[in-house]
XYZ file of C-alpha atoms in Angstrom:
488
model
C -22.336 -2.729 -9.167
C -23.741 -5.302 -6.291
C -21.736 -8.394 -6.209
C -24.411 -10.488 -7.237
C -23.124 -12.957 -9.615
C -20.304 -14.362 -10.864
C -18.654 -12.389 -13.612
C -15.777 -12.382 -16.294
C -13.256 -9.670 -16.134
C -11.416 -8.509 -18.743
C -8.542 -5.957 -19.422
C -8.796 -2.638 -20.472
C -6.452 -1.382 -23.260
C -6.797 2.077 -25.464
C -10.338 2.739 -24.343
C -11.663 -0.810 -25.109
C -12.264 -4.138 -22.988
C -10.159 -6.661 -24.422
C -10.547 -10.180 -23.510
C -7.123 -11.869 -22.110
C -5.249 -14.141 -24.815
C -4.726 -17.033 -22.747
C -7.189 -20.077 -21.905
C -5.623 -20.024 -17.981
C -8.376 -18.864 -15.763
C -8.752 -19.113 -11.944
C -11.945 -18.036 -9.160
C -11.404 -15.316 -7.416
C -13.258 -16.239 -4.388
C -14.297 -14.512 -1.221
C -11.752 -15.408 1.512
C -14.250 -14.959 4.186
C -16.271 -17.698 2.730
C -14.186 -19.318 -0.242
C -17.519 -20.805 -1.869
C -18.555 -17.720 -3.135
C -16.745 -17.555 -6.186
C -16.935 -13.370 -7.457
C -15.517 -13.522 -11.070
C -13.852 -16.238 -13.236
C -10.471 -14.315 -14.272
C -8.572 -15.244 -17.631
C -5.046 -14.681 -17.518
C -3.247 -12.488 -19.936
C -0.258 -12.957 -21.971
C 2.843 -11.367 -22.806
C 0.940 -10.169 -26.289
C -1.716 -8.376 -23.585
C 0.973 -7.126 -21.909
C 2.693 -5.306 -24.970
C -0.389 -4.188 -26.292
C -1.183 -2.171 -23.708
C 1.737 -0.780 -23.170
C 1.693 0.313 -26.968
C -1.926 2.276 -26.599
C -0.021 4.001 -23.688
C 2.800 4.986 -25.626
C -0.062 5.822 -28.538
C -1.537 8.415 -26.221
C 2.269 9.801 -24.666
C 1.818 12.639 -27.191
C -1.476 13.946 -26.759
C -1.279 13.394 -23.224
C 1.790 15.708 -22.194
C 0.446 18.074 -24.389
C -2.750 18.452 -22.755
C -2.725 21.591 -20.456
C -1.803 20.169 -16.923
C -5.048 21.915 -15.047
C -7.197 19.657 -17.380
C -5.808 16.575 -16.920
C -6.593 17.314 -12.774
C -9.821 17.922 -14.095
C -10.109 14.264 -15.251
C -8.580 13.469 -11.594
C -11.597 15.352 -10.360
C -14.049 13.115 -12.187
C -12.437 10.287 -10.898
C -12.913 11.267 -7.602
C -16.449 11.918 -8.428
C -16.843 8.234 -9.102
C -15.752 6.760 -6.390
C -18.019 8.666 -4.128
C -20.916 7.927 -6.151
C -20.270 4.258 -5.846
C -18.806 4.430 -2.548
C -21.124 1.146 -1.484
C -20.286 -0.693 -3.947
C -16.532 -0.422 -3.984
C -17.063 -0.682 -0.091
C -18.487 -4.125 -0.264
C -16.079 -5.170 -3.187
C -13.423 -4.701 -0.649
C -15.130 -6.828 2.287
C -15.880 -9.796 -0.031
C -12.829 -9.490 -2.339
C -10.112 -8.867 0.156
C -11.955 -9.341 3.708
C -11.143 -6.148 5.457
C -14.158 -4.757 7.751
C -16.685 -2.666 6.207
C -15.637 0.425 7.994
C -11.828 0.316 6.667
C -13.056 -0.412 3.698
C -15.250 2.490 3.693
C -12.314 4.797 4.913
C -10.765 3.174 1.764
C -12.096 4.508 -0.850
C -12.913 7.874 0.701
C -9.533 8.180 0.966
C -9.030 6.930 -2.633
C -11.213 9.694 -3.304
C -9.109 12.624 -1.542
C -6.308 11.207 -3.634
C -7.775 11.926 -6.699
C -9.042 15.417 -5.524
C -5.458 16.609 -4.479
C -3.631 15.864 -7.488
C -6.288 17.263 -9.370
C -5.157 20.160 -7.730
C -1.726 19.719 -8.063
C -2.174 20.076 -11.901
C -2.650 23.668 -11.230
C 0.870 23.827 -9.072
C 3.138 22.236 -11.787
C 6.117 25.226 -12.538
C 9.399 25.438 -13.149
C 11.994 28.454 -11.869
C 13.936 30.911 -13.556
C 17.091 31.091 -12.335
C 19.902 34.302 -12.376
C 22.623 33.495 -15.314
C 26.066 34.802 -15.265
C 25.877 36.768 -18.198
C 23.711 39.718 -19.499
C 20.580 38.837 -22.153
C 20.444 35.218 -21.086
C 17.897 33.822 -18.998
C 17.823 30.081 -17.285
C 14.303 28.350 -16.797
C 13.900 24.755 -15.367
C 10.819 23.294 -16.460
C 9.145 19.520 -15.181
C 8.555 16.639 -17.786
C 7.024 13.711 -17.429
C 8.889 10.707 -18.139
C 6.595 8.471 -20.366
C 4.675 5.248 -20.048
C 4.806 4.319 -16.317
C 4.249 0.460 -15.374
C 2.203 0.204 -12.656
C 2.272 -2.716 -10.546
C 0.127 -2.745 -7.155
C -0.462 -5.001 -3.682
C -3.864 -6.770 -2.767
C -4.614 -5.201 0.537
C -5.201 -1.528 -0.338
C -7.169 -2.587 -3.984
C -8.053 0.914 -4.464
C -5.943 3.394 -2.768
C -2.604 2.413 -3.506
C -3.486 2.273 -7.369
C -5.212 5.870 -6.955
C -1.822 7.200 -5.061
C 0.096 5.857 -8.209
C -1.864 6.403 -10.859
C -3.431 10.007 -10.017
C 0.204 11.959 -9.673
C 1.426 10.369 -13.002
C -1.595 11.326 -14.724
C -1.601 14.567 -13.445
C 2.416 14.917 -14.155
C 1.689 14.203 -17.987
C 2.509 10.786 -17.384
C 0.260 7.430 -19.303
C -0.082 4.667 -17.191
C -0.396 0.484 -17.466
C -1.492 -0.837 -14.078
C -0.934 -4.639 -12.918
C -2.738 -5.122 -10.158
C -2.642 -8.125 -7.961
C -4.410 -11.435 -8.673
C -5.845 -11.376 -5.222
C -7.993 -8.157 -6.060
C -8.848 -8.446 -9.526
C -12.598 -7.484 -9.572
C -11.366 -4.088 -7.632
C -9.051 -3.716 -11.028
C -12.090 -3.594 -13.205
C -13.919 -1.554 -10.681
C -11.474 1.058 -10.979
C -11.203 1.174 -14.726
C -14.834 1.567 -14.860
C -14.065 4.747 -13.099
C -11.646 5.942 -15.077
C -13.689 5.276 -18.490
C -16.624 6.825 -16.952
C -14.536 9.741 -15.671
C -13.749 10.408 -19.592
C -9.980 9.479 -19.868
C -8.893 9.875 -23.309
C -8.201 6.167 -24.423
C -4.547 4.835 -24.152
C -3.858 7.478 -21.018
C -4.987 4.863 -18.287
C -4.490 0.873 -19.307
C -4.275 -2.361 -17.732
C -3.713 -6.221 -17.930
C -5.018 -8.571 -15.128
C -2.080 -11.350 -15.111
C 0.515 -13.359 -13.241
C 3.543 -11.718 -11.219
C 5.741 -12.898 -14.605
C 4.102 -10.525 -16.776
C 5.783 -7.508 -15.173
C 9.409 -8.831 -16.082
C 8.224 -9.104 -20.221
C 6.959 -5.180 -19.549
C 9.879 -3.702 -17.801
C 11.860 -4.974 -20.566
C 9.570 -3.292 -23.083
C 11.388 -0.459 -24.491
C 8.475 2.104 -24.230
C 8.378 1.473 -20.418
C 9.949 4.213 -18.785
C 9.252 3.821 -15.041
C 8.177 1.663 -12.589
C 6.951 1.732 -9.728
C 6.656 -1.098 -7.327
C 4.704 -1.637 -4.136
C 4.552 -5.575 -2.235
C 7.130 -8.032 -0.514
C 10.769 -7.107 -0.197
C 12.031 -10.375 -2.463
C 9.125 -9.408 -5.758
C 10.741 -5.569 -5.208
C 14.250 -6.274 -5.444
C 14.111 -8.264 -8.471
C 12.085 -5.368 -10.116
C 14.603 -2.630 -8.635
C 17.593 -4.850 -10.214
C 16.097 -5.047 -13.816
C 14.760 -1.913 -13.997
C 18.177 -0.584 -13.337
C 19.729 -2.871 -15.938
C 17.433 -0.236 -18.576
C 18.642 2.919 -16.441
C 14.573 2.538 -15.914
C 13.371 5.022 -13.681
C 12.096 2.561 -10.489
C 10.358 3.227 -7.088
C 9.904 0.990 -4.556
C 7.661 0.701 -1.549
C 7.861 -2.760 0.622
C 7.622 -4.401 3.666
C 8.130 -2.799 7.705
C 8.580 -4.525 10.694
C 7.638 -1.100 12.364
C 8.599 -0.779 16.277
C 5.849 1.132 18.782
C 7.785 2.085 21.873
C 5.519 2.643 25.306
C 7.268 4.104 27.736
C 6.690 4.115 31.395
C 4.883 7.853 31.823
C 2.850 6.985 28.863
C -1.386 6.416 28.979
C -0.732 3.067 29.280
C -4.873 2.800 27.711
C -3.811 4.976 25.051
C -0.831 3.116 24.105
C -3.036 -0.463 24.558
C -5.476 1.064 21.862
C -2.522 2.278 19.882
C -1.005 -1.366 19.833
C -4.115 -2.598 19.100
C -5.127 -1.204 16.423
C -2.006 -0.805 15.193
C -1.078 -4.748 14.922
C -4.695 -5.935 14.158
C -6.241 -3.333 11.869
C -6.781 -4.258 8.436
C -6.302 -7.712 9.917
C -3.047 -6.961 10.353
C -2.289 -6.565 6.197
C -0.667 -3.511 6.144
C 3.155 -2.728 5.107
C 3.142 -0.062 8.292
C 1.041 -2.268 10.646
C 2.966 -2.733 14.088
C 5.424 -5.602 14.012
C 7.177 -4.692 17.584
C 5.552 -3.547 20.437
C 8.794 -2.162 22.772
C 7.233 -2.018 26.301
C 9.778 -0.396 29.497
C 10.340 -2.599 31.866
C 8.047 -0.603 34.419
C 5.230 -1.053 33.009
C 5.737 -4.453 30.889
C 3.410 -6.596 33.124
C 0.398 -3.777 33.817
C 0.658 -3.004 29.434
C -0.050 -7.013 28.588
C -2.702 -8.028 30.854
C -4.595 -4.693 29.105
C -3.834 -5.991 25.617
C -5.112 -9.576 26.385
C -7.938 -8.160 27.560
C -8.704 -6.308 24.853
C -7.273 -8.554 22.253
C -9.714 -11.019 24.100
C -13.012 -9.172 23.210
C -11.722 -9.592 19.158
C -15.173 -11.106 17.309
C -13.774 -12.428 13.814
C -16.060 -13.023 11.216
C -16.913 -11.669 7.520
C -16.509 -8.022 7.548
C -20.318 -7.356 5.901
C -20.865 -7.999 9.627
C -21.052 -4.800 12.005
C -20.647 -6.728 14.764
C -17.238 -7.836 13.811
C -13.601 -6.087 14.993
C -11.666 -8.633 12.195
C -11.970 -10.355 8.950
C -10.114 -13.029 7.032
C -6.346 -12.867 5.737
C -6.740 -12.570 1.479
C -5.667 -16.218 1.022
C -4.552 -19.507 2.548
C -0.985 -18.749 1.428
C -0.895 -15.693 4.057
C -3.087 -17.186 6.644
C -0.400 -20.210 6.547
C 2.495 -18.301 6.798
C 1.149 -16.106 9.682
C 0.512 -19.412 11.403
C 3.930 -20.651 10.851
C 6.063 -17.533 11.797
C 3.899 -18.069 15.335
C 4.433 -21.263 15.810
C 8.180 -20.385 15.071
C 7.873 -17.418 18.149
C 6.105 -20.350 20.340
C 9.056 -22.875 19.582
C 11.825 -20.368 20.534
C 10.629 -19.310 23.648
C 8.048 -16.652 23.210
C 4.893 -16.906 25.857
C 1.525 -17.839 23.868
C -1.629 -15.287 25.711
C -4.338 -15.444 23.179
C -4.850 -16.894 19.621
C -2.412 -18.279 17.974
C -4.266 -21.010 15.321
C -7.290 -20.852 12.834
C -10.506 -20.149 14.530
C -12.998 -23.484 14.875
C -16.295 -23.458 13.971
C -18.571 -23.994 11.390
C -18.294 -20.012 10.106
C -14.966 -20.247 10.198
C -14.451 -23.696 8.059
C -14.074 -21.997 4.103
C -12.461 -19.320 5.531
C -9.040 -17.906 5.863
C -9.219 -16.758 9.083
C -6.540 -16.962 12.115
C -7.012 -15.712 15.217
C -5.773 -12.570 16.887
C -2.538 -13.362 18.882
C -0.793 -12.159 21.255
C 2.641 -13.074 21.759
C 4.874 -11.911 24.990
C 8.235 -12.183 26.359
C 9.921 -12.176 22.056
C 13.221 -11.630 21.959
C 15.412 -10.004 19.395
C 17.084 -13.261 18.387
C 13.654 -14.829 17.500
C 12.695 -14.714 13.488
C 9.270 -13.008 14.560
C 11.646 -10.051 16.015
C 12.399 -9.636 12.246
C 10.136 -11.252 9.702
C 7.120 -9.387 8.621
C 4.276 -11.832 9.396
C 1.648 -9.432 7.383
C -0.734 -11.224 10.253
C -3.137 -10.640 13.026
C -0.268 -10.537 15.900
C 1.079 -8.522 18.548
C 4.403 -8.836 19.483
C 5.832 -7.658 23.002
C 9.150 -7.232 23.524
C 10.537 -5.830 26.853
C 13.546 -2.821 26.841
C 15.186 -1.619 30.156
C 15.107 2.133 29.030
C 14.355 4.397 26.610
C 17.893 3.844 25.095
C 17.712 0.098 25.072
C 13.768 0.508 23.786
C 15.711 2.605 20.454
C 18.358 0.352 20.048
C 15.697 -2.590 19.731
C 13.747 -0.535 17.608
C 16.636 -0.111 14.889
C 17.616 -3.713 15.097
C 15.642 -4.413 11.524
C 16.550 -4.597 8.276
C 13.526 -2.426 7.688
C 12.718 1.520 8.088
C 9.069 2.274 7.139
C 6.893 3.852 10.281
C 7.222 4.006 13.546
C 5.617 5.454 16.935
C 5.873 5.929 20.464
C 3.928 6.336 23.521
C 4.833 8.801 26.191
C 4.298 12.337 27.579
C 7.506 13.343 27.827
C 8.421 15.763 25.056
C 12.344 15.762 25.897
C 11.947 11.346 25.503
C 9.275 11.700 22.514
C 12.109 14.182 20.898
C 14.679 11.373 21.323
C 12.450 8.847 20.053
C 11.212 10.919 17.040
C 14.874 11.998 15.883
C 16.680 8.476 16.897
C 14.349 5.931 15.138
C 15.691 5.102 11.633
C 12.178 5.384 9.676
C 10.466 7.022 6.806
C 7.518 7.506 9.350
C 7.093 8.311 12.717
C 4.448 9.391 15.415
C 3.822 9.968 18.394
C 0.835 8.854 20.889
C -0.558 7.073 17.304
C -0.728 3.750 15.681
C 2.277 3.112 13.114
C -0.644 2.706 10.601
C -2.388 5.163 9.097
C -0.995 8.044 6.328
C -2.840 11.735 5.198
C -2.502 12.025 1.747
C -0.812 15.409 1.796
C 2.373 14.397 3.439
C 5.063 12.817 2.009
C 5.444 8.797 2.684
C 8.364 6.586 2.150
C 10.956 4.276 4.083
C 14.259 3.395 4.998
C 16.509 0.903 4.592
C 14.701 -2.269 2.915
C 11.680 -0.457 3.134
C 12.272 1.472 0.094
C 13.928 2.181 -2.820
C 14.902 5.945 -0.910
C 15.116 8.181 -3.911
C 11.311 8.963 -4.066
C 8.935 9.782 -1.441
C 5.141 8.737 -2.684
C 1.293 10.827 -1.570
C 1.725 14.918 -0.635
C 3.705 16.910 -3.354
C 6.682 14.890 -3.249
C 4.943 12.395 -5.189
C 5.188 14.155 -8.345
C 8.801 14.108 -8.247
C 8.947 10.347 -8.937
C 7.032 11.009 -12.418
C 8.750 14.315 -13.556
C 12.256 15.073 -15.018
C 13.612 18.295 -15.259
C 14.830 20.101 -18.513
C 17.253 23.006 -18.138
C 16.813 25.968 -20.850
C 19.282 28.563 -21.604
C 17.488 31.153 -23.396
C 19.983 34.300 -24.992
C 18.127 37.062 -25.848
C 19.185 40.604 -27.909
């Protein structure tokens, strides 16, 4: 589907496309250049809402029953699709959400390996039999899926972070309402295109395009039996809190303010390229981007001239354009709340190198851009030291030593990825064990996951009881059933 024209969208709900109850509609525009408007979106109710989450629970039945290697097969399918329209999904990304086209590309081929792997973990479901205490009676634990699971996904990976939801609770026996974000709608109906053309049975895969206040009405519902949650810290803890008022099963996956230590043996070029891509990828929209950089005193000077001269060469623009290392932030709310968290680092003290304000210029003027910044000398009192600014911006701090460089590193409320740059194995094995985070590398970016290993944080990163992608993220969508079997 080229982007050619300004479209409706509408839900999808038990197999059909169902036009949203209410008259509220907004333009979801391009942020790169907010004139092109990409679809007119109608807002749905709480009556959308239920009924979708009643053709879910409509097709619980049939669903579970269905043997578990054919439901990968549909998973299969799905990844068929989004290879086939790799371009267009690409471009949907660039113009909907305003990453470059080669992360969006990586996008959905990742998307796509998603789909593929818990495909194949529909042939790995099992149980155990376990040794009783007595003669003739045998013990067998067998995996269950839990129900209808709600659904409810960020704007800045539109179609990964749905696929590394949606494709484990499908395979697990699980049916599925997704609310996606109001940022990326158009990538919504993209991916339920895929999933009717990939031959879901209706009811197994739903989903309402709507406000944030819908998902309160549907965790409520009484045929909702898990959530799970990924976007900002404050949205996530009011899910975790009602789901719990239910006994809801609930995962959570926020925010990061995720440290990259460089020590002084380290490739100090390695570690620049590291930080930079790190803190400016994906425009800097990522829950594991780099929020610290923790240089050694040694080498604190030599480290920042490289990064402003790097961070210098930055071309921002729309990310259609190969020429370009950066695109917009997804709306003016973000782009002004990146500005004012720097201007906040500026006023306390932190040293201003490069950036720090919207871009001038007529190709910048209807867009949401800010430039890449570079901020040295923060502190750990300053709010940037602890705010996620979900931004384009590097921030240096300066440690002593290793130890200090770990204790600055834990100093967050959050726990989510982490990295560090140095040959050393006996200070990377310090680093690696000492950090308090889901995540951590070594000699790599803090961004950046494989699919078949487990991700999750610590601390107010996470909810903690799940892990989500690799095997592990079956767990969150299976329950366990004990059988005592006595024989003669």
């Amino acid at each position: 589907m080229a982007l050619t024209k300004t479209q409706e969208l509408q839900n999808y709900i038990g197999g059909q496309w169902v036009t949203p109850s209410s008259d509220d509609t907004f333009e979801d525009t391009n942020p790169a250049d907010t004139r092109e408007v990409l679809a007119i979106v109608r807002q749905s109710n709480e009556s959308d809402a239920d009924a979708a989450i009643e053709a879910a629970a409509g097709a619980e039945a049939s669903w579970k029953n269905t043997p578990a290697p054919a439901r990968g097969g549909y998973l299969n399918k799905l990844a068929e699709q989004m290879r086939e329209r790799q371009e267009d999904l690409t471009r949907a990304i660039v113009q909907e959400m305003g990453k470059t086209y080669n992360e969006a590309k990586k996008e959905v081929l990742f998307a796509a390996g998603i789909a593929d792997f818990y495909a194949a973990e529909g042939r790995r479901i099992t149980g155990k039999v376990i040794p009783a205490d007595m003669e003739n009676i045998q013990i067998q634990t067998v995996p269950e899926p839990l129900g209808v699971a709600l659904i409810v996904t960020p704007w800045n990976f539109p179609l990964s972070i749905p696929t590394w939801k949606i494709a484990p609770a499908v395979a697990a026996g699980n049916t599925v309402v997704l609310k996606t974000s109001s940022e990326t709608p158009l990538l919504g109906k993209m991916f339920m295109e895929m999933i009717e053309a990939s031959g879901f049975p209706a009811g197994v895969v739903n989903q309402v395009i709507g406000p944030g206040r819908l998902v309160s009405h549907m965790i409520d519902h009484p045929s909702v039996d898990a959530v799970s949650f990924t976007g900002s810290n404050p949205v996530g803890k009011k899910i975790y809190e009602q789901a719990n008022k239910h006994m809801k099963r609930v995962h959570m996956e926020m925010g990061g303010k995720n440290p990259l230590l460089v020590l002084s043996d380290a490739d100090l070029d390695e570690a620049v390229d590291v930080a930079v891509k790190g803190s400016l990828g994906q425009t800097g929209q990522a829950c594991t981007a780099t929020g610290r950089v923790i240089v050694e005193e040694a080498v604190y000077d030599e480290f920042v001239q490289k990064v402003k001269a790097e961070v210098e060469k930055f071309k921002l623009g729309s990310g259609l354009d190969e020429q370009v290392h950066m695109g917009p932030q997804v709306s003016d709310s973000e782009k002004q709340s990146t500005l004012e968290l720097i201007n906040s680092a500026v006023e306390e003290g932190a040293e201003l190198l490069v950036g720090g304000s919207a871009p001038s210029g007529e190709e910048y003027e209807h867009g949401h851009f800010v430039q890449p910044t570079l901020l040295a000398g923060v502190t750990r009192e300053m709010r940037i030291a602890h705010e996620e600014e979900f931004g384009p911006v590097i921030s240096v701090m300066k440690a002593s030593d290793l130890d200090e460089a770990i204790e600055i590193a834990n100093d967050t409320d959050f726990g989510l990825t982490a990295s560090v740059c140095t040959n050393d194995s006996n200070s990377m094995t310090r680093a690696l064990n000492e950090i308090e985070a889901g995540l951590v590398k070594a000699n790599m970016p803090t961004t950046g996951t494989f699919f078949q290993a487990p991700f999750g944080g610590y601390k107010q990163s996470g909810s903690g009881s799940f892990k989500e992608l690799g095997r592990e993220g079956m767990d969150f969508f299976t329950k366990t059933k004990t059988k005592y079997i006595k024989t003669k």
